[in-house]
Short mmCIF file of C-alpha atoms in Angstrom, two decimals:
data_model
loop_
_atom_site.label_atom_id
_atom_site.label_comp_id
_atom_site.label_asym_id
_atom_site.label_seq_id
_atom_site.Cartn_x
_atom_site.Cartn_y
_atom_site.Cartn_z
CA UNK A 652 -17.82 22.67 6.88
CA UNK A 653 -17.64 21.41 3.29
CA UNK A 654 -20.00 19.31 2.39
CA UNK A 655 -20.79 17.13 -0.63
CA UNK A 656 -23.84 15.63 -1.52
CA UNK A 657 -24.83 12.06 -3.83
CA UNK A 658 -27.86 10.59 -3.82
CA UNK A 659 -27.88 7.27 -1.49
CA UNK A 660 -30.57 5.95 -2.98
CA UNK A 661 -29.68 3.65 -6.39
CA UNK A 662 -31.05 4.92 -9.51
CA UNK A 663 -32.52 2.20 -11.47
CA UNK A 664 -33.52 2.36 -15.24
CA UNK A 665 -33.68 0.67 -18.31
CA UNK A 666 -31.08 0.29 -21.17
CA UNK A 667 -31.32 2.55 -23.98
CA UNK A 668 -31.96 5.45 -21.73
CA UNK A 669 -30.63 8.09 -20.30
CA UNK A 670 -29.27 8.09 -16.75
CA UNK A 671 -28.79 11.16 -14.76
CA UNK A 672 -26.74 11.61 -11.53
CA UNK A 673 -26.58 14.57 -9.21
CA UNK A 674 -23.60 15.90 -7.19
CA UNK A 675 -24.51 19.26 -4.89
CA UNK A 676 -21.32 20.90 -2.76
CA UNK A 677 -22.10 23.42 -0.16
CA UNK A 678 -18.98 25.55 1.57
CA UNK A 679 -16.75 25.12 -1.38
CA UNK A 680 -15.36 26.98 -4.06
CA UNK A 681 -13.90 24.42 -6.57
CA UNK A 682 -12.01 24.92 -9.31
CA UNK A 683 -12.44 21.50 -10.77
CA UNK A 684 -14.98 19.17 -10.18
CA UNK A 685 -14.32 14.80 -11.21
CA UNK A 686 -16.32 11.95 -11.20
CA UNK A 687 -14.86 8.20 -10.99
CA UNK A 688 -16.78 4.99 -11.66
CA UNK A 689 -16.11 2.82 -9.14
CA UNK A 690 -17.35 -1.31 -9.44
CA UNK A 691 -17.62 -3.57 -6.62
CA UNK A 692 -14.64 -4.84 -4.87
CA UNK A 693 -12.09 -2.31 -6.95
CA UNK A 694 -10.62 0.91 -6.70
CA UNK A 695 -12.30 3.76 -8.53
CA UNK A 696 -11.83 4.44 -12.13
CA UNK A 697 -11.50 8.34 -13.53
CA UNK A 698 -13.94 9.14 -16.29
CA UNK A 699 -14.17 13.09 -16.78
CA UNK A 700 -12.82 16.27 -15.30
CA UNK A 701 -14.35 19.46 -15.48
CA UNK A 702 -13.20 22.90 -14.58
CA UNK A 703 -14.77 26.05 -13.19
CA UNK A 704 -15.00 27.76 -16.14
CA UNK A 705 -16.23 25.44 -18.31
CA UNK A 706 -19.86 24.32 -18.64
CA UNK A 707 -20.23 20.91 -20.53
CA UNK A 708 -17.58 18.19 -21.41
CA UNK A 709 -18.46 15.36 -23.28
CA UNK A 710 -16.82 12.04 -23.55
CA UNK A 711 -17.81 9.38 -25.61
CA UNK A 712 -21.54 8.66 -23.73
CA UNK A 713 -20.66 10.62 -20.81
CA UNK A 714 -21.26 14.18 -20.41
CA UNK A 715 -20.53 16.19 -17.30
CA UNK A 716 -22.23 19.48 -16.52
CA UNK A 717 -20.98 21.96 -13.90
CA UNK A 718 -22.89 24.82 -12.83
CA UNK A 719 -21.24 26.76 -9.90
CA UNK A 720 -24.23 29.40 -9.65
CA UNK A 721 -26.16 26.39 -8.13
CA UNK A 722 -22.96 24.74 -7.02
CA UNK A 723 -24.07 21.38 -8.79
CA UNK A 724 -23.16 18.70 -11.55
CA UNK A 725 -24.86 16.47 -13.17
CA UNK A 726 -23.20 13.30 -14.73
CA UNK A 727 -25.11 11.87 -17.47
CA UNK A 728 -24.81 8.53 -19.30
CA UNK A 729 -26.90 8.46 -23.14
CA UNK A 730 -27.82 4.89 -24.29
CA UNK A 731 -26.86 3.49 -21.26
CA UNK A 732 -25.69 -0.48 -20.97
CA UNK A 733 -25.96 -2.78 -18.29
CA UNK A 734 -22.30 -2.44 -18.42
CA UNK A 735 -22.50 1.06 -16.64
CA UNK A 736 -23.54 -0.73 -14.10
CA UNK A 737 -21.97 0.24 -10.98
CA UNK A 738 -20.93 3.30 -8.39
CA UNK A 739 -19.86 6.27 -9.60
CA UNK A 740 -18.16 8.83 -7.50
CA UNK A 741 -17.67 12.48 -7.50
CA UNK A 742 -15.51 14.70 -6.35
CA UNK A 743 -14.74 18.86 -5.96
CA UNK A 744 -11.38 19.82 -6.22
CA UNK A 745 -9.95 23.03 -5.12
CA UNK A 746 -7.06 24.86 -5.97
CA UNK A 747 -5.35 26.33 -2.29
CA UNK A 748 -2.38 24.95 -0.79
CA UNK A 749 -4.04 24.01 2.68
CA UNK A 750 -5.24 20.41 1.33
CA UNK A 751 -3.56 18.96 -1.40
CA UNK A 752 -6.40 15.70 -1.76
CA UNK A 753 -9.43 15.17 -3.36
CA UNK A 754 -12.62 14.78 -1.26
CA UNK A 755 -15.43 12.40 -2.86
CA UNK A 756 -18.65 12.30 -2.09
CA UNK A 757 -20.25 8.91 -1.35
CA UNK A 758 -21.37 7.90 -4.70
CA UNK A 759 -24.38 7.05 -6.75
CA UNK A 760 -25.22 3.03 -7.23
CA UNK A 761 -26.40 3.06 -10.81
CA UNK A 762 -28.33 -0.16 -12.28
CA UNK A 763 -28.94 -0.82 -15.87
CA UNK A 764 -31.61 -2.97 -16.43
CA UNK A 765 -31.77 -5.50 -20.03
CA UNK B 872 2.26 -2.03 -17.48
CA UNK B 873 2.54 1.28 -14.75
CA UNK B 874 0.09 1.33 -12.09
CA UNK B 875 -0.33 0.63 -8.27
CA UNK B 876 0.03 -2.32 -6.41
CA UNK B 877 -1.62 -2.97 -3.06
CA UNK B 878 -0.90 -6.07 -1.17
CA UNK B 879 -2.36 -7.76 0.17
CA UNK B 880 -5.66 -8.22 -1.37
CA UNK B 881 -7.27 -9.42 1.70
CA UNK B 882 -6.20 -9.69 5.50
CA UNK B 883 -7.69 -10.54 8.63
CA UNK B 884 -6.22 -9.44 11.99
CA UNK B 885 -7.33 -10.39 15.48
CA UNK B 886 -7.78 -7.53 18.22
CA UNK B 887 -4.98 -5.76 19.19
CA UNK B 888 -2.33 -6.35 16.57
CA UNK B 889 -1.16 -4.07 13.70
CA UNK B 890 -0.89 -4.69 10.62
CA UNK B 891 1.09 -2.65 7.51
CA UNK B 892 -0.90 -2.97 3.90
CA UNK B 893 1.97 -2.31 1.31
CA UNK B 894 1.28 0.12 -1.42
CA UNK B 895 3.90 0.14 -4.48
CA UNK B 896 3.38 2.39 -7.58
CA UNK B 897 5.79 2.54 -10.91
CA UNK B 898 4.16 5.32 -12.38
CA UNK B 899 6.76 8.04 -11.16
CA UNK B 900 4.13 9.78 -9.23
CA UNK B 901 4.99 12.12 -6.86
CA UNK B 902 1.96 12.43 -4.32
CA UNK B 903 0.34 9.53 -2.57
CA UNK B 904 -2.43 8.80 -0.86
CA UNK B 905 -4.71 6.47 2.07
CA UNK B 906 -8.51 6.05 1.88
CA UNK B 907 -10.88 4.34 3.99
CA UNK B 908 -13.92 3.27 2.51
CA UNK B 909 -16.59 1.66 4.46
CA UNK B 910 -19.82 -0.08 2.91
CA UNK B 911 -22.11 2.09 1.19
CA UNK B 912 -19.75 4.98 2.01
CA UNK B 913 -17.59 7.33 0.41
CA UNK B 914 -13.48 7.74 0.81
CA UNK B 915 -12.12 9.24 3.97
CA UNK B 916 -8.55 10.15 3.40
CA UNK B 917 -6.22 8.94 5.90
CA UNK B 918 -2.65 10.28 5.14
CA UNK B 919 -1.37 11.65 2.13
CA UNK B 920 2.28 12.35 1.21
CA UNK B 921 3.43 15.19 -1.46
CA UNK B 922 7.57 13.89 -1.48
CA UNK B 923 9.84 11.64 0.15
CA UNK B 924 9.85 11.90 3.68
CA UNK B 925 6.68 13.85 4.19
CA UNK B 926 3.21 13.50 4.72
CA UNK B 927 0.01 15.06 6.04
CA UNK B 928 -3.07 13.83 8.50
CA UNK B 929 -6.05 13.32 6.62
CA UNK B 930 -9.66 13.70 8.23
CA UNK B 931 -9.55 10.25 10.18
CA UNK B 932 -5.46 9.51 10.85
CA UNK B 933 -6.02 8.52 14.00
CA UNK B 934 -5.07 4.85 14.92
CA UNK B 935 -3.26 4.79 11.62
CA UNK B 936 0.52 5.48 10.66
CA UNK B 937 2.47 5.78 7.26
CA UNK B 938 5.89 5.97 6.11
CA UNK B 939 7.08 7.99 2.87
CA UNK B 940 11.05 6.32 2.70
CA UNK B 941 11.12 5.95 -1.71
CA UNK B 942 9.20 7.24 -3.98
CA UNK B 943 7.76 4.53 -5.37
CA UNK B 944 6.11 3.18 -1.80
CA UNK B 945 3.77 4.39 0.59
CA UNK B 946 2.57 1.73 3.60
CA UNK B 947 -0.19 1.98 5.78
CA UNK B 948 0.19 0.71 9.25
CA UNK B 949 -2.97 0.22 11.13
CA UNK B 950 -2.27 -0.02 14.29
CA UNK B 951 -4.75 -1.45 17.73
CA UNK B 952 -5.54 2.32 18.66
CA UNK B 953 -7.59 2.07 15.38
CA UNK B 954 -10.76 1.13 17.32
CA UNK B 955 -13.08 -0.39 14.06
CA UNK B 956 -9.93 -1.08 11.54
CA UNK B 957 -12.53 -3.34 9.30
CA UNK B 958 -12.93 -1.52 5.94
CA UNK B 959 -11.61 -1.25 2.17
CA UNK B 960 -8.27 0.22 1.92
CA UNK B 961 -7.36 2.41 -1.36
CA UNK B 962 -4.16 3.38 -1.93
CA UNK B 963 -4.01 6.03 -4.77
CA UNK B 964 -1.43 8.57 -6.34
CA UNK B 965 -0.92 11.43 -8.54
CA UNK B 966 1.83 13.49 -10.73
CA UNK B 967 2.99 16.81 -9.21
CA UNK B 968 0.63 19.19 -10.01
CA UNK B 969 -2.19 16.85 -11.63
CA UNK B 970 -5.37 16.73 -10.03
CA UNK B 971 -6.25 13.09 -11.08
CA UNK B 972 -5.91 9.98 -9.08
CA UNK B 973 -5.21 6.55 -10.01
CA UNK B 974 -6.24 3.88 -7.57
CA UNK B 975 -4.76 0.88 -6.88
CA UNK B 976 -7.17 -2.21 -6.30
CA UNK B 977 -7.83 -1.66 -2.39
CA UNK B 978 -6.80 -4.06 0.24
CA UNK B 979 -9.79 -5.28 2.68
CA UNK B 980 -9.38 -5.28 6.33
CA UNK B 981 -11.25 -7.63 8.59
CA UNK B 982 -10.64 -7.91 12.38
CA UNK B 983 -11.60 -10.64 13.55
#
């Protein structure tokens, strides 16, 4: 069955640096692959979408990798804030007609410490 | 401004009654969508609904029941089959064709 993979455990680091999240998918082919920053209490918020055949996109401090050899992508945040703060939430999209809805995976708690 | 609209915000239900959370959008989307979301968890999609007057099971529809009359709405019924109804609801929805949601603000679900 498809599966998608976060890391459960919060990442915790310091402003000013760099934080790195993982996303791996197993039994999927996607054509697309989004993440979503989701805060406490509120529906998730998209940041970035990706496609197969593309290998970086960039966005302000955010840049998105997506590397379908290892079936992985890595969301990363440069001189992060304690304003990143918060959940962020990935999810593989495919392209055939038998589900038309995302799948997420269950997110990444990300803490910015001053 | 366009968006979603879920109402309400918060609800609390004793056992064995249902109870409909109301999800409006004005954004002229055509595909809607249900997600459960219980702490520390990702979304499990529910229904989902491509046009007016039809929609699809998600992964956990059972307990649950929709309606897809306008356009613009898209309510969740969660009825007393659903046997651990306290969660986060998100409602969310998306142009024809576009891969990217937009969420409303969730409606929370406590049974009492």
């Amino acid at each position: 069955s498809q599966k998608i993979e976060q890391n459960s455990e919060a990442l915790n680091i310091q402003e000013g640096k760099t934080a790195t999240l993982t996303c791996n998918y197993t039994n999927y082919s996607p054509a697309y692959l989004q993440w979503y920053r989701q805060d406490p209490g509120r529906g998730p918020v998209f940041l970035l979408l990706i496609r197969e055949n593309e290998k970086e996109k960039r966005k302000e401090r955010l840049k998105v990798t997506f590397d379908t050899t290892l079936k992985q992508s890595l969301f990363h945040i440069t001189a992060s804030q304690p304003a990143d703060s918060a959940t962020y939430l990935c999810a593989p999209g495919a392209m055939d007609t038998g589900r038309r809805a995302l799948t997420f995976g269950s997110g990444t708690r990300l803490q910015v410490q001053p | 401004d366009g968006g979603i609209t879920q109402s309400p915000k918060y609800l609390f239900r004793k056992e064995g009654q249902n109870v409909t959370l109301s999800c409006e959008q004005n954004l002229n989307h055509d595909a809607m969508y249900w997600y459960r979301q219980d702490p520390g968890q990702g979304l499990r999609l529910i229904y989902y609904s491509q046009i007016v007057n039809d929609f699809q099971k998600g992964d956990i529809a059972e307990g649950y029941s929709v309606s897809r009359e306008k356009k613009e709405s898209f309510p969740l019924t969660v009825t007393s089959a659903q046997k651990n109804p306290t969660a986060f609801y998100l409602c969310a929805s998306t142009r024809s064709g576009a891969n990217v949601l937009t969420f409303g603000a969730g409606s929370r679900l406590t049974v009492l």
